[in-house]
Amino acid sequence: MSAADEAPVVIVGAGHGGGTLVGTLRQLGYEGPVVLIGSEPDAPYHRPPLSKKFHADELEDPLRPLEFYEEQGITLRLSEDVVAIDPEARTVRLGDDTELAYSTLVLATGAEPRRLPVPGGDLDGVVVLRTLADARVLKDAVHPDKRLVIVGAGYVGLEVAAVARSVGQQVTVLEREDRVLARVASPELSEILTGHHVAQGTEVLTSADVTGFAGDDDGHVRAVVLGDGREIPCDLALVGVGAIPRDELASAAGLTCDGGIVVDAATRTSDPHVLAIGDVTRRPVGNVEELVRMESIPSAMEQAKQAAHVIVGKDVPAADVPWFWSDQFDLKLKMAGLLRPGHAAVVRGDPTTGRFTVFHLDGDVIAAVESANAPKEFMAGKKYIRTRQRVDVTRLADEAVGLKDVVA
Amino acid sequence: MPSVTYVLPDGSEQTIEVKSGLSVMDGSVANNLPGIEAECGGSCSCATCHVYVEGEWAAHYGKASEEEWELLEFLDTVQENSRLSCQLVVTDAEDGLKVTVPEEQG
């Protein structure tokens, strides 16, 4: 064994991916040293409450109890940054200029919120949401007397809008595209959700081009400025316009990147001693030809499991159908599969009842499912996507027909 | 503290103490037991903390809620005593509980 083989598995990034990987390594019997490095001061925590429950006590929810890391012999290094990788020497350099050797390096650096390159973007009160620290700011700012403007109608933006509205806050959502969730949901779901938010008193403006933020004399945001000159007054502006993969380290080290670190179905990068997992990766998914950058916890956890198997030299488990969830007001949304142009949408259930599902069909095979308060439809849909089960479209659309009886 | 026995996917058994008020899922996650994945963190949003509740304990806990059963019923591994372990709260009244973790989750 060379010195490098006895070096620790080093994981850069202590989010859901990194946090899951350390546990799985031990479950699979890996007994060597493991170092988990995170740039945030908090030990790995659940991220969904940041946008779904930031007003509540459940906001702070660690992935594992703190004593877990000591019990499992995991060296947790928080508030530390890795600034460079030397793939030849198999070392990483930390912010304090020390070096750390690795046997295997796992990059789980995630993504960072995209900022708007417009005037006023650095005013006080123009915020983003990614970390627990960001969510604490949001929690302190949510108040019925304060006006919140959310720039970007993605899932994070709409979840925050729902929470803020539910505590009586005045909320405006601005979206550049002509519908909410334009990148990530079907037009059918966009329309239904828009109706739901508007019915709850949220103002939703689409095709709204944000050109700047106007501040008061104290340097605090007072309005969001639109391309047509309109000003939307606010006390806080949350910018939620997507995330950029944090692949700079990998790219500087010569690893193949393409808007994210390119990995295979076992999380391998172009360097034999470096794996990558989570939001930072561009990965194969299902039978889709191009690589996909997923931004979801199930994807990060699945890749963490794959990476752990690679490290201990066991067969890598097969990938499951991608899925994610979102909570907005009383709607528990669950999505599975991948939306692609050319699919036919079939709605099952009456959206006005709050329980409905949009199935997306490739011929008579389900390719994707978007469900609200319909766990059975979601689970059946996910299963049928996985097994490429042929279905009878007419029966699928009829809520009176049981989901076991929709198979063709 | 109440003790809970987990029959793991490889057939081995582990008995651990779970703090009263936590769930069967929490106990597994805190002790890094294999099998239970808990992707959604315990919000009854996925089905990756599936267990079989053994013996009399199944009746003790009673039936799953409608939402929980909908998540379970399309799993290949579902049985009558299937539950999502995030929904099973452990107190002193559950001391001695036994659950089996199926090989496949989700």
XYZ file of C-alpha atoms in Angstrom:
514
model
C 0.000 0.000 0.000
C 1.286 3.446 -0.839
C 0.980 6.360 1.570
C -1.879 7.752 -0.480
C -3.868 4.537 -0.039
C -3.694 4.928 3.728
C -4.769 8.548 3.530
C -8.367 9.379 4.417
C -11.357 9.541 2.177
C -11.784 13.306 1.967
C -15.220 14.698 1.245
C -15.520 18.353 0.292
C -19.002 19.635 1.049
C -21.149 18.784 4.072
C -24.638 18.962 2.598
C -27.063 16.088 2.063
C -24.635 14.281 -0.235
C -21.533 14.502 1.952
C -23.570 13.979 5.112
C -25.117 10.805 3.731
C -21.877 9.447 2.323
C -20.021 9.344 5.662
C -22.756 7.211 7.226
C -23.050 4.870 4.245
C -19.287 4.277 4.174
C -19.420 3.000 7.751
C -22.556 0.943 7.031
C -20.660 -0.787 4.233
C -17.820 -1.621 6.600
C -15.269 0.971 5.545
C -12.928 1.305 8.532
C -10.376 3.812 7.234
C -10.217 7.479 8.154
C -12.888 9.803 6.767
C -12.696 13.610 6.748
C -15.787 15.669 5.976
C -15.044 19.311 5.190
C -17.804 21.925 5.141
C -17.575 25.653 4.537
C -20.585 26.434 6.728
C -20.350 26.574 10.536
C -23.280 24.172 10.991
C -22.926 20.387 10.964
C -24.859 18.730 8.096
C -28.535 19.650 8.329
C -31.799 19.118 6.512
C -32.171 21.763 3.812
C -35.904 21.450 2.922
C -37.079 23.343 6.042
C -35.060 26.375 4.864
C -37.752 27.185 2.326
C -40.658 25.111 3.694
C -40.543 25.814 7.451
C -38.200 28.740 7.966
C -40.747 30.489 10.186
C -41.007 27.513 12.551
C -38.947 25.823 15.255
C -38.350 22.922 12.865
C -36.059 25.154 10.786
C -32.933 23.790 12.447
C -32.859 20.024 11.969
C -29.447 18.287 11.894
C -29.060 15.280 9.572
C -27.544 13.323 12.459
C -27.100 13.989 16.168
C -23.753 15.778 16.760
C -22.275 12.844 18.685
C -22.814 10.706 15.567
C -19.598 11.924 13.947
C -17.454 11.047 16.941
C -19.175 7.683 17.415
C -18.586 6.827 13.767
C -15.006 8.083 13.732
C -15.690 10.826 11.197
C -13.491 13.921 11.348
C -15.824 16.840 10.812
C -14.073 20.041 9.768
C -16.564 22.903 9.645
C -16.074 26.530 8.568
C -13.225 25.378 6.356
C -12.720 25.872 2.652
C -10.787 23.768 0.202
C -9.042 26.133 -2.169
C -7.230 23.752 -4.530
C -6.829 20.127 -5.551
C -3.553 18.581 -6.665
C -4.666 15.422 -8.480
C -1.052 14.292 -9.112
C -0.016 14.468 -5.468
C -3.525 13.470 -4.322
C -3.816 16.345 -1.886
C -6.183 19.214 -1.261
C -5.115 22.608 0.023
C -7.246 24.271 2.677
C -7.950 27.933 3.320
C -5.277 28.069 6.031
C -2.731 26.876 3.433
C -2.303 23.418 5.008
C -2.449 20.340 2.808
C -4.400 17.156 3.332
C -3.700 13.906 1.476
C -6.566 11.743 0.231
C -6.979 8.164 -0.911
C -10.259 9.079 -2.598
C -11.578 12.616 -2.922
C -15.322 13.147 -3.134
C -16.500 16.538 -4.367
C -19.910 17.367 -2.916
C -19.635 21.115 -3.197
C -23.234 21.711 -4.263
C -24.420 24.845 -6.003
C -24.631 28.492 -5.105
C -27.530 30.857 -5.728
C -27.355 32.779 -8.971
C -27.241 36.535 -8.393
C -28.838 39.137 -10.610
C -26.243 41.367 -12.274
C -28.373 44.490 -11.944
C -27.915 47.814 -10.127
C -28.788 47.650 -6.447
C -28.258 43.908 -6.171
C -25.955 44.451 -3.201
C -28.377 46.596 -1.160
C -29.297 45.503 2.357
C -32.439 43.444 2.245
C -31.701 41.854 -1.130
C -31.123 38.264 -0.073
C -30.733 34.715 -1.377
C -31.621 31.398 0.240
C -29.242 28.479 0.308
C -27.833 28.051 3.799
C -29.183 27.879 7.315
C -27.665 31.325 7.906
C -29.699 32.666 4.946
C -32.860 31.083 6.360
C -32.306 32.662 9.783
C -32.262 36.080 8.079
C -35.501 35.239 6.322
C -37.072 33.994 9.557
C -36.286 37.278 11.309
C -37.650 39.292 8.397
C -40.989 37.544 8.004
C -43.618 39.753 9.558
C -47.209 40.590 8.562
C -46.303 44.300 8.356
C -43.414 43.800 5.961
C -43.706 43.399 2.208
C -41.802 40.592 0.568
C -40.939 40.489 -3.129
C -39.627 37.240 -4.522
C -37.681 37.457 -7.763
C -37.971 34.140 -9.571
C -40.858 31.679 -9.438
C -38.928 28.468 -9.010
C -39.710 25.893 -6.343
C -37.716 27.729 -3.655
C -39.404 31.032 -4.445
C -42.902 29.569 -4.428
C -42.306 27.648 -1.200
C -41.097 30.813 0.530
C -44.048 32.730 -0.934
C -46.458 30.154 0.510
C -44.940 30.305 4.004
C -44.786 34.098 4.038
C -48.358 34.400 2.803
C -49.581 31.881 5.376
C -48.317 34.153 8.168
C -50.119 37.113 6.635
C -47.264 38.767 4.805
C -47.882 40.786 1.635
C -46.099 38.806 -1.093
C -45.347 39.545 -4.751
C -43.689 36.965 -6.982
C -41.912 38.237 -10.108
C -41.053 35.840 -12.901
C -39.132 36.682 -16.064
C -40.686 33.848 -18.094
C -44.355 33.773 -19.076
C -45.253 31.225 -16.407
C -44.125 30.122 -12.938
C -41.778 27.101 -12.698
C -41.055 27.530 -16.413
C -37.840 25.491 -16.288
C -38.960 22.736 -13.957
C -42.694 22.026 -14.270
C -45.183 21.405 -17.031
C -47.418 24.253 -18.282
C -50.380 22.353 -16.802
C -48.907 22.325 -13.291
C -47.704 25.932 -13.632
C -51.204 27.095 -14.375
C -52.803 25.195 -11.507
C -50.204 26.377 -8.999
C -50.448 29.984 -10.145
C -54.187 29.842 -9.512
C -53.564 28.393 -6.071
C -51.090 31.112 -5.063
C -53.284 33.905 -6.420
C -56.298 32.496 -4.545
C -54.258 32.724 -1.334
C -53.624 36.411 -1.961
C -50.147 36.297 -3.474
C -49.532 38.678 -6.361
C -47.907 36.789 -9.247
C -46.441 38.830 -12.125
C -45.032 36.866 -15.053
C -42.998 38.226 -17.999
C -41.593 40.647 -15.419
C -38.073 41.721 -16.227
C -36.209 42.882 -13.116
C -33.710 45.587 -14.080
C -32.647 46.785 -10.633
C -33.301 47.363 -6.958
C -33.941 50.839 -5.571
C -32.636 51.701 -2.122
C -33.431 54.226 0.574
C -30.927 56.663 2.103
C -29.685 53.966 4.503
C -28.769 51.643 1.684
C -31.725 49.314 2.309
C -33.863 48.045 -0.540
C -37.194 49.850 -0.897
C -38.402 48.556 -4.269
C -37.722 46.174 -7.108
C -37.508 47.971 -10.446
C -38.966 46.416 -13.605
C -37.981 46.959 -17.232
C -41.171 48.916 -17.957
C -40.277 51.389 -15.187
C -42.673 50.008 -12.593
C -41.434 49.834 -9.007
C -42.706 47.102 -6.685
C -42.251 48.353 -3.103
C -40.742 45.925 -0.626
C -38.989 45.590 2.736
C -37.176 42.451 1.669
C -36.368 41.050 -1.792
C -35.523 37.373 -2.101
C -33.700 36.485 -5.304
C -34.400 32.875 -6.277
C -33.307 32.598 -9.893
C -31.588 29.237 -9.879
C -28.248 27.921 -8.746
C -24.819 27.571 -10.303
C -22.808 24.376 -9.702
C -19.719 24.980 -7.612
C -17.338 23.185 -9.957
C -14.452 25.721 -9.888
C -12.182 23.448 -7.812
C -12.746 20.533 -10.155
C -12.340 22.655 -13.231
C -9.081 24.211 -11.964
C -7.773 20.696 -11.260
C -8.407 19.688 -14.862
C -11.445 17.479 -14.260
C -13.981 17.342 -17.072
C -16.757 19.846 -16.381
C -19.658 21.015 -18.486
C -21.774 23.285 -16.325
C -21.176 20.889 -13.438
C -18.694 18.085 -12.882
C -19.280 15.333 -15.429
C -19.747 11.929 -13.748
C -20.746 8.442 -14.848
C -23.503 6.289 -13.331
C -21.154 5.419 -10.476
C -20.131 9.041 -9.644
C -16.700 8.668 -11.240
C -15.138 11.840 -12.638
C -12.420 11.983 -15.286
C -9.826 11.444 -12.495
C -9.641 7.877 -11.132
C -9.206 9.044 -7.524
C -11.942 11.688 -7.553
C -15.688 11.090 -7.287
C -18.397 13.753 -7.318
C -21.955 13.717 -5.975
C -24.985 15.960 -5.624
C -26.011 19.279 -7.163
C -22.507 19.954 -8.505
C -22.622 16.984 -10.894
C -23.912 16.456 -14.382
C -25.001 12.815 -14.361
C -26.693 10.165 -16.463
C -30.401 9.746 -15.685
C -32.640 6.934 -16.899
C -32.672 6.455 -20.643
C -32.234 10.147 -21.445
C -29.317 10.629 -23.804
C -27.815 13.841 -22.474
C -26.356 14.200 -18.987
C -28.575 16.036 -16.512
C -27.808 18.311 -13.584
C -30.313 17.290 -10.920
C -30.920 19.539 -7.933
C -32.581 17.229 -5.465
C -31.941 15.425 -2.213
C -32.889 11.955 -3.508
C -30.364 12.375 -6.333
C -27.607 13.493 -3.935
C -28.375 10.621 -1.550
C -28.450 8.101 -4.370
C -25.070 9.287 -5.607
C -23.695 9.228 -2.040
C -24.662 5.565 -1.882
C -23.071 4.906 -5.273
C -19.843 6.634 -4.218
C -19.669 4.633 -0.989
C -19.987 1.378 -2.980
C -17.221 2.489 -5.354
C -14.928 3.328 -2.434
C -15.367 -0.067 -0.740
C -15.218 -1.901 -4.075
C -18.766 -3.287 -4.082
C -21.253 -3.410 -6.959
C -22.898 -0.021 -7.391
C -26.684 -0.196 -6.881
C -28.843 0.676 -9.884
C -30.211 4.205 -10.067
C -33.878 4.775 -9.249
C -36.354 7.038 -11.026
C -35.451 10.640 -10.117
C -37.932 12.386 -7.849
C -38.355 15.393 -5.591
C -41.019 17.055 -3.520
C -42.316 20.507 -2.660
C -44.791 21.834 -0.082
C -46.880 24.881 -0.960
C -49.746 25.853 1.360
C -51.854 22.707 1.800
C -50.406 21.065 -1.325
C -47.889 18.259 -0.891
C -46.343 18.049 -4.347
C -44.305 15.060 -5.495
C -42.679 14.765 -8.893
C -40.970 11.792 -10.558
C -39.319 11.140 -13.910
C -38.094 13.724 -16.371
C -40.219 16.190 -18.336
C -39.294 16.287 -21.995
C -40.838 18.108 -24.949
C -43.281 16.055 -26.982
C -44.947 14.243 -24.092
C -48.734 14.286 -23.837
C -50.185 15.510 -20.525
C -53.078 13.667 -18.874
C -54.732 15.081 -15.760
C -56.236 12.682 -13.223
C -58.407 14.205 -10.508
C -59.964 17.643 -10.221
C -57.372 20.338 -9.490
C -59.995 22.452 -7.693
C -60.258 19.755 -5.003
C -56.548 20.076 -4.229
C -55.892 16.450 -5.134
C -54.708 15.873 -8.689
C -51.940 14.398 -10.811
C -50.497 15.365 -14.173
C -49.098 12.316 -15.960
C -46.756 12.888 -18.905
C -46.843 10.151 -21.505
C -44.389 9.050 -24.119
C -46.832 7.083 -26.274
C -48.524 4.775 -23.771
C -45.640 4.767 -21.295
C -45.508 7.203 -18.361
C -42.367 9.366 -18.521
C -43.074 11.767 -15.678
C -45.620 12.427 -12.970
C -46.461 15.630 -11.097
C -48.817 15.035 -8.196
C -50.487 17.120 -5.509
C -51.869 15.452 -2.363
C -51.956 12.214 -4.355
C -49.317 9.871 -2.881
C -50.885 6.811 -4.476
C -50.731 8.300 -7.968
C -47.147 9.375 -7.306
C -46.012 5.954 -6.095
C -47.860 4.086 -8.854
C -46.517 6.539 -11.432
C -42.950 6.171 -10.177
C -43.257 2.403 -10.315
C -44.706 2.427 -13.833
C -41.931 4.782 -14.991
C -39.351 2.381 -13.556
C -40.917 -0.715 -15.155
C -41.852 1.088 -18.390
C -45.357 -0.262 -17.887
C -47.759 0.431 -20.765
C -50.969 2.095 -19.629
C -54.438 2.775 -21.012
C -54.536 6.575 -21.218
C -58.342 6.849 -20.993
C -58.460 4.763 -17.858
C -55.500 6.617 -16.365
C -57.437 9.891 -16.702
C -60.471 8.411 -14.919
C -60.147 8.716 -11.151
C -62.825 6.060 -10.719
C -60.489 3.444 -12.236
C -58.044 1.994 -9.716
C -54.359 2.520 -10.479
C -53.747 -1.215 -10.699
C -56.390 -1.314 -13.451
C -54.858 1.330 -15.700
C -52.201 -1.008 -17.100
C -52.670 -1.820 -20.770
C -35.060 4.608 27.532
C -37.236 2.236 25.506
C -35.276 -0.334 23.533
C -36.146 -1.250 19.960
C -34.909 -4.264 18.007
C -34.240 -3.794 14.299
C -33.936 -6.880 12.100
C -31.626 -5.596 9.377
C -31.656 -6.463 5.650
C -28.793 -8.965 6.133
C -30.841 -10.814 8.761
C -28.805 -9.626 11.750
C -30.494 -7.974 14.723
C -29.584 -4.811 16.577
C -31.255 -3.657 19.742
C -30.795 0.004 20.534
C -32.177 2.503 22.990
C -34.319 5.170 21.382
C -35.023 8.384 23.259
C -38.691 8.592 24.187
C -40.585 10.789 21.729
C -38.386 10.016 18.752
C -39.483 7.804 15.875
C -38.301 4.343 14.853
C -36.741 6.108 11.851
C -34.881 8.594 14.101
C -33.443 5.695 16.101
C -32.127 4.044 12.951
C -30.636 7.265 11.562
C -28.971 8.249 14.858
C -27.331 4.815 15.122
C -26.446 4.571 11.433
C -28.276 1.296 10.903
C -28.406 0.164 7.272
C -31.650 -0.138 5.313
C -33.723 2.848 6.335
C -32.797 5.713 3.988
C -35.253 8.404 5.083
C -34.854 10.599 2.008
C -37.490 13.127 3.047
C -36.245 13.364 6.627
C -39.441 12.090 8.220
C -42.209 14.185 6.704
C -44.236 11.287 5.289
C -43.268 12.425 1.785
C -41.456 9.338 0.511
C -41.435 5.646 1.304
C -37.775 5.045 2.087
C -38.199 4.293 5.804
C -40.420 1.251 5.275
C -40.467 -1.392 8.031
C -42.553 -4.415 9.011
C -43.874 -4.138 12.543
C -43.455 -7.561 14.136
C -45.906 -9.610 16.201
C -48.311 -7.917 18.574
C -46.671 -4.573 17.952
C -48.459 -4.243 14.606
C -51.815 -4.172 16.354
C -50.389 -1.948 19.091
C -49.546 0.759 16.554
C -52.709 0.197 14.554
C -53.318 1.078 10.942
C -51.332 3.517 8.852
C -53.008 6.826 8.015
C -54.543 7.048 4.553
C -51.635 9.152 3.274
C -49.079 6.729 4.685
C -50.836 3.681 3.237
C -50.995 5.311 -0.189
C -47.204 5.672 -0.073
C -46.810 2.031 0.908
C -49.311 0.149 -1.175
C -47.456 0.275 -4.503
C -44.137 -0.927 -3.068
C -43.094 -4.379 -4.303
C -42.277 -5.310 -0.715
C -45.513 -4.187 0.954
C -47.147 -6.439 3.559
C -50.089 -6.096 5.910
C -47.744 -5.073 8.757
C -45.916 -2.470 6.641
C -45.475 0.988 8.154
C -43.337 4.053 7.513
C -41.016 4.194 10.500
C -41.054 8.018 10.561
C -44.667 7.714 11.710
C -43.930 5.287 14.578
C -43.182 7.270 17.725
C -41.406 5.375 20.484
C -42.264 5.932 24.160
C -41.913 3.768 27.279
C -45.083 1.985 26.156
C -43.160 0.659 23.128
C -40.213 -0.762 25.113
C -39.310 -4.082 23.477
C -40.646 -3.147 20.027
C -39.372 -5.208 17.114
C -39.332 -4.174 13.455
C -37.852 -5.718 10.311
C -36.237 -3.543 7.647
C -36.898 -4.855 4.118
C -34.041 -5.148 1.644
C -35.420 -2.634 -0.839
C -36.581 0.882 -0.032
C -38.585 3.334 -2.122
